[in-house]
């Protein structure tokens, strides 16, 4: 009887150990999947921690982790916009390279008259249905459409973009059009930076395929579409990163703070 009892308890212990291992693996898989579905909102991720399994006690079997706050992962709820809790210590800050803004001049424009009388203006309606005008300070380019809408590009800051748009509007006013400066809006901001280390783009694409697109035969960079903030990143093997699609400077910074820990995990050795 004692032999049978010992054998039975050994089987139960082994069964309990296997059951516990399955539960722990399930919990780790849950958190890993939840991490990717949370738009990669993590301050730092270095993979699932190593777990040392031993024969479970009754307390262990009753305290198997359930989905919720975890010391292994620092996740933010997908319903809450991502905001870095503390500034990163990498000392890298994306630099704004281009800002695209739009203005409504609130009047119809005679593009031929503008092209004939304005300096640094060109107009070829067979190629493009807008006057292309340039100024040197700030160094920008404007597209003027006959509807009165204007697109200003090339500025390095929000203030430069607004100043340049006002200068173009003033040029149009001096040509005799009742132009007004209305509905100024920044439509796109482009930033870039260098993380100073090479990146394994194949590994990044393999683990983040639902957010990225990578075809080196067509384009050498990996296209990473972040959901929140809604930013598109071009990531190159050299460590150069281009961020575009932002309407606010803070979105550029938040997107980089979010992607930097991920890039560190795919650093080439």
Short mmCIF file of C-alpha atoms in Angstrom, two decimals:
data_model
loop_
_atom_site.label_atom_id
_atom_site.label_comp_id
_atom_site.label_asym_id
_atom_site.label_seq_id
_atom_site.Cartn_x
_atom_site.Cartn_y
_atom_site.Cartn_z
CA UNK A 1 0.00 0.00 0.00
CA UNK A 2 2.83 2.39 0.90
CA UNK A 3 4.52 1.62 -2.45
CA UNK A 4 1.32 2.35 -4.36
CA UNK A 5 0.79 5.53 -2.34
CA UNK A 6 4.34 6.70 -3.06
CA UNK A 7 3.97 5.97 -6.75
CA UNK A 8 0.61 7.75 -6.88
CA UNK A 9 1.98 10.84 -5.14
CA UNK A 10 4.95 10.89 -7.54
CA UNK A 11 2.61 10.78 -10.53
CA UNK A 12 0.47 13.58 -9.05
CA UNK A 13 3.54 15.70 -8.40
CA UNK A 14 4.80 15.17 -11.95
CA UNK A 15 1.35 15.97 -13.36
CA UNK A 16 1.19 19.11 -11.21
CA UNK A 17 4.61 20.20 -12.43
CA UNK A 18 3.62 19.77 -16.07
CA UNK A 19 0.36 21.60 -15.50
CA UNK A 20 2.19 24.47 -13.83
CA UNK A 21 4.70 24.68 -16.68
CA UNK A 22 1.86 24.89 -19.22
CA UNK A 23 0.16 27.66 -17.23
CA UNK A 24 3.35 29.71 -16.92
CA UNK A 25 4.08 29.35 -20.65
CA UNK A 26 0.51 30.39 -21.41
CA UNK A 27 0.81 33.49 -19.25
CA UNK A 28 4.13 34.48 -20.86
CA UNK A 29 2.66 33.97 -24.34
CA UNK A 30 -0.31 36.11 -23.34
CA UNK A 31 1.88 39.00 -22.25
CA UNK A 32 4.08 38.69 -25.33
CA UNK A 33 1.06 38.82 -27.68
CA UNK A 34 -0.49 41.65 -25.67
CA UNK A 35 2.75 43.58 -25.98
CA UNK A 36 2.66 43.49 -29.78
CA UNK A 37 -1.06 44.31 -29.89
CA UNK A 38 -0.58 47.35 -27.64
CA UNK A 39 1.12 49.27 -30.48
CA UNK A 40 4.53 48.55 -28.97
CA UNK A 41 3.97 50.87 -26.00
CA UNK A 42 6.85 49.74 -23.81
CA UNK A 43 9.59 51.73 -22.17
CA UNK A 44 11.96 48.76 -22.34
CA UNK A 45 11.62 45.19 -23.58
CA UNK A 46 14.32 42.63 -23.42
CA UNK A 47 12.36 39.45 -24.03
CA UNK A 48 10.56 37.10 -21.66
CA UNK A 49 12.49 36.52 -18.43
CA UNK A 50 14.04 33.14 -17.81
CA UNK A 51 11.82 31.02 -15.58
CA UNK A 52 13.23 28.31 -13.31
CA UNK A 53 10.56 25.68 -12.66
CA UNK A 54 10.50 23.35 -9.71
CA UNK A 55 7.90 21.05 -8.18
CA UNK A 56 4.95 23.31 -7.31
CA UNK A 57 3.53 23.71 -3.87
CA UNK A 58 -0.15 24.25 -3.13
CA UNK A 59 0.53 27.99 -2.80
CA UNK A 60 2.24 28.05 -6.19
CA UNK A 61 -0.67 26.33 -7.91
CA UNK A 62 -3.12 28.80 -6.38
CA UNK A 63 -1.10 31.88 -7.31
CA UNK A 64 -0.54 31.36 -11.03
CA UNK A 65 -0.30 34.86 -12.60
CA UNK A 66 -3.35 36.23 -14.37
CA UNK A 67 -3.46 39.06 -16.93
CA UNK A 68 -2.80 42.34 -15.17
CA UNK A 69 0.12 44.50 -14.02
CA UNK A 70 3.34 42.60 -14.23
CA UNK A 71 6.89 43.23 -13.10
CA UNK A 72 8.13 41.60 -16.29
CA UNK A 73 6.57 44.14 -18.64
CA UNK A 74 5.92 47.87 -18.43
CA UNK A 75 2.89 48.24 -20.67
CA UNK A 76 0.51 51.12 -21.26
CA UNK A 77 -3.16 50.58 -21.94
CA UNK A 78 -3.94 50.82 -25.67
CA UNK A 79 -6.78 53.22 -24.83
CA UNK A 80 -4.35 55.77 -23.36
CA UNK A 81 -2.01 57.74 -25.65
CA UNK A 82 1.61 56.84 -25.14
CA UNK A 83 3.67 59.30 -23.14
CA UNK A 84 7.21 58.43 -22.05
CA UNK A 85 7.27 58.25 -18.26
CA UNK A 86 10.88 59.39 -18.00
CA UNK A 87 13.21 60.85 -20.65
CA UNK A 88 15.56 58.34 -22.19
CA UNK A 89 19.24 58.62 -21.33
CA UNK A 90 20.46 57.99 -24.89
CA UNK A 91 20.88 61.72 -25.55
CA UNK A 92 19.52 61.42 -29.11
CA UNK A 93 16.92 63.91 -30.28
CA UNK A 94 15.33 63.83 -33.75
CA UNK A 95 15.98 66.98 -35.79
CA UNK A 96 13.15 68.52 -37.82
CA UNK A 97 14.13 68.54 -41.50
CA UNK A 98 10.98 69.70 -43.26
CA UNK A 99 7.55 71.10 -42.42
CA UNK A 100 4.63 71.20 -44.85
CA UNK A 101 1.84 73.65 -44.13
CA UNK A 102 -1.26 74.90 -45.97
CA UNK A 103 -2.96 78.31 -46.10
CA UNK A 104 -6.21 79.52 -47.60
CA UNK A 105 -5.81 82.95 -49.23
CA UNK A 106 -9.60 83.23 -49.56
CA UNK A 107 -9.60 84.54 -53.13
CA UNK A 108 -9.23 83.27 -56.68
CA UNK A 109 -5.79 83.67 -58.24
CA UNK A 110 -4.70 84.39 -61.80
CA UNK A 111 -1.68 82.14 -62.00
CA UNK A 112 -0.42 83.57 -65.30
CA UNK A 113 -0.35 87.08 -63.87
CA UNK A 114 1.50 85.87 -60.77
CA UNK A 115 4.08 84.01 -62.86
CA UNK A 116 4.68 87.05 -65.09
CA UNK A 117 5.06 89.65 -62.35
CA UNK A 118 6.45 87.81 -59.32
CA UNK A 119 10.12 87.08 -58.80
CA UNK A 120 11.40 83.51 -58.48
CA UNK A 121 8.12 82.10 -59.78
CA UNK A 122 7.56 79.51 -62.48
CA UNK A 123 4.38 78.19 -64.05
CA UNK A 124 4.00 75.37 -66.54
CA UNK A 125 0.32 74.30 -66.60
CA UNK A 126 1.11 71.31 -68.83
CA UNK A 127 3.33 69.86 -66.11
CA UNK A 128 1.71 71.07 -62.90
CA UNK A 129 -1.40 73.17 -62.26
CA UNK A 130 0.20 75.55 -59.75
CA UNK A 131 2.70 78.37 -59.59
CA UNK A 132 5.96 77.35 -57.92
CA UNK A 133 7.39 80.27 -55.94
CA UNK A 134 10.55 80.40 -53.81
CA UNK A 135 12.04 82.76 -51.27
CA UNK A 136 15.48 82.72 -49.64
CA UNK A 137 14.64 83.67 -46.06
CA UNK A 138 13.35 81.40 -44.72
CA UNK A 139 14.45 79.08 -47.52
CA UNK A 140 11.13 77.60 -48.61
CA UNK A 141 8.99 76.76 -51.64
CA UNK A 142 5.30 77.52 -52.13
CA UNK A 143 2.70 76.05 -54.46
CA UNK A 144 -0.06 78.51 -55.39
CA UNK A 145 -3.30 77.14 -56.87
CA UNK A 146 -5.95 79.17 -58.68
CA UNK A 147 -8.46 78.25 -55.97
CA UNK A 148 -6.51 80.38 -53.50
CA UNK A 149 -5.03 77.45 -51.63
CA UNK A 150 -1.31 77.48 -50.95
CA UNK A 151 1.15 74.82 -49.81
CA UNK A 152 4.38 75.88 -48.14
CA UNK A 153 7.25 73.41 -47.75
CA UNK A 154 10.91 73.40 -46.75
CA UNK A 155 10.76 75.18 -43.37
CA UNK A 156 12.73 73.79 -40.42
CA UNK A 157 10.38 74.96 -37.67
CA UNK A 158 6.74 75.90 -37.11
CA UNK A 159 7.62 79.58 -36.77
CA UNK A 160 9.60 79.58 -40.03
CA UNK A 161 6.73 77.88 -41.84
CA UNK A 162 4.21 80.49 -40.65
CA UNK A 163 6.58 83.36 -41.45
CA UNK A 164 7.24 82.04 -44.96
CA UNK A 165 3.52 81.54 -45.62
CA UNK A 166 2.84 85.15 -44.56
CA UNK A 167 5.56 86.40 -46.92
CA UNK A 168 4.02 84.51 -49.85
CA UNK A 169 0.59 85.91 -48.99
CA UNK A 170 2.08 89.42 -48.92
CA UNK A 171 3.60 88.91 -52.38
CA UNK A 172 0.19 87.91 -53.71
CA UNK A 173 -1.39 90.97 -52.08
CA UNK A 174 1.16 93.30 -53.73
CA UNK A 175 0.18 91.85 -57.11
CA UNK A 176 -3.34 93.19 -56.61
CA UNK A 177 -5.21 90.19 -55.21
CA UNK A 178 -7.41 90.57 -52.09
CA UNK A 179 -5.56 87.75 -50.34
CA UNK A 180 -6.09 86.98 -46.67
CA UNK A 181 -4.02 84.79 -44.39
CA UNK A 182 -6.53 82.19 -43.13
CA UNK A 183 -6.67 78.53 -42.10
CA UNK A 184 -2.95 78.09 -41.55
CA UNK A 185 -2.30 74.47 -40.65
CA UNK A 186 0.72 72.21 -40.41
CA UNK A 187 0.05 69.08 -42.44
CA UNK A 188 3.28 67.12 -42.08
CA UNK A 189 6.55 67.20 -40.18
CA UNK A 190 9.65 65.20 -41.09
CA UNK A 191 12.41 64.45 -38.60
CA UNK A 192 15.57 62.37 -38.70
CA UNK A 193 18.23 61.08 -36.35
CA UNK A 194 21.02 58.52 -36.04
CA UNK A 195 21.02 55.88 -33.29
CA UNK A 196 24.78 55.33 -33.83
CA UNK A 197 24.64 51.55 -34.22
CA UNK A 198 23.74 49.14 -37.08
CA UNK A 199 20.35 47.43 -36.98
CA UNK A 200 19.27 43.91 -37.98
CA UNK A 201 16.34 44.81 -40.22
CA UNK A 202 15.54 41.17 -41.02
CA UNK A 203 15.06 40.33 -37.36
CA UNK A 204 13.02 43.47 -36.76
CA UNK A 205 10.74 42.63 -39.68
CA UNK A 206 10.38 39.01 -38.56
CA UNK A 207 9.11 39.98 -35.09
CA UNK A 208 7.23 43.17 -36.03
CA UNK A 209 5.80 42.17 -39.38
CA UNK A 210 2.30 43.41 -38.55
CA UNK A 211 3.64 46.97 -38.24
CA UNK A 212 6.42 46.95 -40.83
CA UNK A 213 7.22 46.36 -44.49
CA UNK A 214 10.66 45.40 -45.75
CA UNK A 215 11.67 44.54 -49.30
CA UNK A 216 15.39 45.30 -49.71
CA UNK A 217 15.22 44.60 -53.45
CA UNK A 218 12.89 47.58 -53.89
CA UNK A 219 13.91 49.91 -51.04
CA UNK A 220 16.84 49.59 -48.64
CA UNK A 221 14.93 50.78 -45.57
CA UNK A 222 12.33 49.14 -43.38
CA UNK A 223 8.99 51.00 -43.35
CA UNK A 224 7.56 50.91 -39.83
CA UNK A 225 3.98 52.18 -39.37
CA UNK A 226 3.42 53.11 -35.74
CA UNK A 227 -0.21 53.27 -34.66
CA UNK A 228 0.04 55.67 -31.73
CA UNK A 229 1.33 58.21 -32.34
CA UNK A 230 0.44 57.77 -35.99
CA UNK A 231 3.93 58.05 -37.42
CA UNK A 232 5.72 56.32 -40.29
CA UNK A 233 9.40 55.52 -39.70
CA UNK A 234 12.01 54.65 -42.28
CA UNK A 235 14.68 52.59 -40.55
CA UNK A 236 17.99 51.85 -42.29
CA UNK A 237 20.62 49.26 -41.47
CA UNK A 238 23.18 52.01 -40.83
CA UNK A 239 21.14 53.27 -37.86
CA UNK A 240 19.63 56.28 -39.62
CA UNK A 241 15.94 56.81 -38.84
CA UNK A 242 13.49 59.10 -40.64
CA UNK A 243 10.16 59.94 -38.98
CA UNK A 244 7.31 61.42 -41.01
CA UNK A 245 3.57 61.92 -40.86
CA UNK A 246 3.47 64.01 -37.69
CA UNK A 247 1.40 67.15 -37.25
CA UNK A 248 3.05 68.06 -33.98
CA UNK A 249 6.69 68.08 -32.90
CA UNK A 250 5.84 66.08 -29.76
CA UNK A 251 4.63 63.16 -31.90
CA UNK A 252 8.09 62.93 -33.50
CA UNK A 253 9.78 62.79 -30.10
CA UNK A 254 7.26 60.32 -28.61
CA UNK A 255 7.57 57.99 -31.60
CA UNK A 256 11.36 57.92 -31.31
CA UNK A 257 11.24 57.28 -27.55
CA UNK A 258 8.95 54.35 -28.31
CA UNK A 259 11.01 52.83 -31.13
CA UNK A 260 14.48 53.29 -29.61
CA UNK A 261 14.29 50.40 -27.07
CA UNK A 262 13.06 48.13 -29.85
CA UNK A 263 15.95 49.10 -32.12
CA UNK A 264 18.39 48.35 -29.28
CA UNK A 265 17.09 44.80 -29.15
CA UNK A 266 17.99 44.34 -32.84
CA UNK A 267 21.41 45.92 -32.63
CA UNK A 268 24.01 44.11 -34.70
CA UNK A 269 26.64 42.46 -32.55
#
